[in-house]
Tab-separated table of C-alpha atoms in Angstrom:
chain	number	residue	atom	x	y	z
A	1091	MET	CA	-29.892	19.896	-6.177
A	1092	HIS	CA	-30.325	16.402	-7.621
A	1093	ILE	CA	-26.563	15.898	-7.719
A	1094	GLU	CA	-26.452	16.806	-4.039
A	1095	LYS	CA	-29.228	14.272	-3.405
A	1096	ASN	CA	-27.341	11.496	-5.200
A	1097	VAL	CA	-24.076	12.249	-3.393
A	1098	LEU	CA	-25.635	12.394	0.066
A	1099	GLU	CA	-27.730	9.298	-0.606
A	1100	ALA	CA	-24.569	7.340	-1.458
A	1101	ILE	CA	-22.800	8.721	1.632
A	1102	LEU	CA	-25.697	7.855	3.950
A	1103	ASN	CA	-26.065	4.359	2.504
A	1104	THR	CA	-22.354	3.747	3.061
A	1105	LEU	CA	-22.294	5.226	6.573
A	1106	LEU	CA	-25.420	3.370	7.663
A	1107	MET	CA	-24.315	0.100	5.984
A	1108	ASN	CA	-27.515	-0.220	3.922
A	1109	ASP	CA	-28.117	-2.713	1.132
A	1110	LYS	CA	-27.766	0.132	-1.386
A	1111	SER	CA	-24.195	0.818	-0.300
A	1112	LYS	CA	-21.359	0.729	-2.817
A	1113	ASP	CA	-19.286	-1.211	-0.266
A	1114	THR	CA	-20.126	-4.699	-1.539
A	1115	VAL	CA	-18.443	-8.088	-1.375
A	1116	LYS	CA	-17.358	-7.737	-5.013
A	1117	ALA	CA	-15.765	-4.360	-4.270
A	1118	ARG	CA	-13.824	-5.933	-1.399
A	1119	GLN	CA	-12.718	-8.803	-3.667
A	1120	ASP	CA	-11.489	-6.265	-6.216
A	1121	LEU	CA	-9.367	-4.590	-3.541
A	1122	GLN	CA	-7.836	-7.940	-2.694
A	1123	ARG	CA	-7.254	-8.798	-6.349
A	1124	LEU	CA	-5.486	-5.449	-6.875
A	1125	GLY	CA	-3.454	-5.925	-3.702
A	1126	ILE	CA	-4.442	-2.602	-2.111
A	1127	ARG	CA	-5.961	-1.653	1.254
A	1128	SER	CA	-5.433	-4.964	2.972
A	1129	GLY	CA	-7.513	-3.878	5.971
A	1130	PHE	CA	-10.637	-4.065	3.808
A	1131	TRP	CA	-10.047	-7.540	2.373
A	1132	LEU	CA	-12.567	-10.273	3.040
A	1133	GLY	CA	-11.735	-12.804	5.690
A	1134	GLN	CA	-13.153	-16.244	6.383
A	1135	THR	CA	-14.627	-17.702	9.526
A	1136	LYS	CA	-13.852	-21.209	10.747
A	1137	LYS	CA	-17.028	-22.412	9.039
A	1138	GLY	CA	-15.861	-21.031	5.684
A	1139	LYS	CA	-18.209	-18.040	5.510
A	1140	CYS	CA	-17.016	-14.677	4.206
A	1141	LEU	CA	-16.364	-12.075	6.861
A	1142	LYS	CA	-16.408	-8.437	5.765
A	1143	PRO	CA	-14.496	-6.331	8.318
A	1144	GLN	CA	-16.179	-3.079	9.288
A	1145	ALA	CA	-14.629	-0.074	7.619
A	1146	ALA	CA	-13.622	2.969	9.659
A	1147	TYR	CA	-16.000	5.149	7.635
A	1148	CYS	CA	-19.102	3.164	8.718
A	1149	PHE	CA	-21.014	3.744	11.918
A	1150	THR	CA	-20.780	1.132	14.629
A	1151	PRO	CA	-24.231	-0.332	15.404
A	1152	GLU	CA	-24.650	1.797	18.538
A	1153	ASN	CA	-23.470	4.992	16.797
A	1154	ARG	CA	-25.759	4.195	13.871
A	1155	LYS	CA	-28.713	4.114	16.234
A	1156	LYS	CA	-27.585	7.302	18.004
A	1157	PHE	CA	-27.140	9.120	14.668
A	1158	CYS	CA	-30.617	8.096	13.515
A	1159	GLN	CA	-32.079	9.198	16.851
A	1160	PHE	CA	-30.312	12.548	16.417
A	1161	ILE	CA	-31.899	12.962	12.972
A	1162	LYS	CA	-35.254	11.832	14.355
A	1163	GLY	CA	-35.094	14.407	17.150
A	1164	VAL	CA	-34.413	17.386	14.870
A	1165	LYS	CA	-37.136	20.023	14.887
A	1166	LEU	CA	-37.288	22.478	12.004
A	1167	PRO	CA	-39.347	25.650	11.529
A	1168	ASP	CA	-42.673	25.268	9.714
A	1169	GLY	CA	-42.232	25.107	5.954
A	1170	PHE	CA	-38.451	24.695	6.147
A	1171	GLY	CA	-38.381	20.955	5.513
A	1172	SER	CA	-40.055	17.634	6.136
A	1173	CYS	CA	-40.528	16.163	9.572
A	1174	PHE	CA	-37.466	13.937	9.896
A	1175	LYS	CA	-39.132	12.047	12.723
A	1176	HIS	CA	-41.234	10.175	10.147
A	1177	LYS	CA	-38.252	9.413	7.889
A	1178	VAL	CA	-36.303	7.296	10.401
A	1179	THR	CA	-37.380	3.636	10.229
A	1180	ASP	CA	-36.336	0.104	11.191
A	1181	ASN	CA	-35.972	0.595	14.947
A	1182	ASP	CA	-34.059	3.869	14.519
A	1183	THR	CA	-31.410	2.415	12.220
A	1184	ASN	CA	-32.356	3.627	8.729
A	1185	ILE	CA	-33.411	6.857	6.998
A	1186	THR	CA	-35.814	6.599	4.048
A	1187	GLY	CA	-38.221	8.674	1.998
A	1188	LEU	CA	-36.269	11.923	1.805
A	1189	LYS	CA	-36.927	14.417	-0.983
A	1190	SER	CA	-34.239	16.488	-2.721
A	1191	HIS	CA	-34.830	19.462	-0.421
A	1192	ASP	CA	-34.589	17.208	2.639
A	1193	PHE	CA	-31.208	15.942	1.422
A	1194	HIS	CA	-30.120	19.561	0.954
A	1195	ILE	CA	-31.133	20.447	4.527
A	1196	MET	CA	-29.419	17.351	5.854
A	1197	MET	CA	-26.208	18.005	3.912
A	1198	GLN	CA	-25.985	21.696	4.797
A	1199	ARG	CA	-27.385	21.840	8.329
A	1200	LEU	CA	-27.617	18.444	10.043
A	1201	LEU	CA	-24.785	16.267	8.774
A	1202	PRO	CA	-21.942	18.447	10.130
A	1203	TYR	CA	-23.269	18.160	13.679
A	1204	GLY	CA	-24.216	14.500	13.422
A	1205	LEU	CA	-20.939	13.283	11.961
A	1206	GLN	CA	-18.760	15.191	14.433
A	1207	ASN	CA	-20.222	13.219	17.306
A	1208	TYR	CA	-20.274	9.714	15.834
A	1209	LEU	CA	-17.278	9.389	13.473
A	1210	PRO	CA	-13.533	9.939	13.965
A	1211	ASP	CA	-12.311	13.419	12.957
A	1212	LYS	CA	-10.143	12.154	10.083
A	1213	ILE	CA	-13.274	10.695	8.455
A	1214	ALA	CA	-15.889	13.257	9.479
A	1215	LYS	CA	-14.026	16.397	8.354
A	1216	PRO	CA	-13.740	15.548	4.620
A	1217	ILE	CA	-17.429	14.603	4.479
A	1218	ILE	CA	-18.436	17.784	6.307
A	1219	GLU	CA	-16.396	19.891	3.868
A	1220	LEU	CA	-18.499	18.617	0.965
């Protein structure tokens, strides 16, 4: 169950573009150094700042908010899991404070429905099959 928690936590952090995501500036620089996946390379603005293009596997800001509102609106039977309404924070754009069982419920029951609506099929299907 803890492996499932770690996997889903990494997936959620990447999808929601959190600070804990594995998709960092250094990871993007490594892709550029290796010469692979040119769509993910860092760009520069006219002022010289680094620009990290949004990956296809991340939610757009409006879909991020809609996904978090979907999770917030879920109602579960008594004793089945935590109240997800209290776990969505930061103006409906982040999910925090989940326990291992909550991650299990999210992975098995909620994520398949949430991802189908807010991500392209070629990205949602492999995650749902986990």
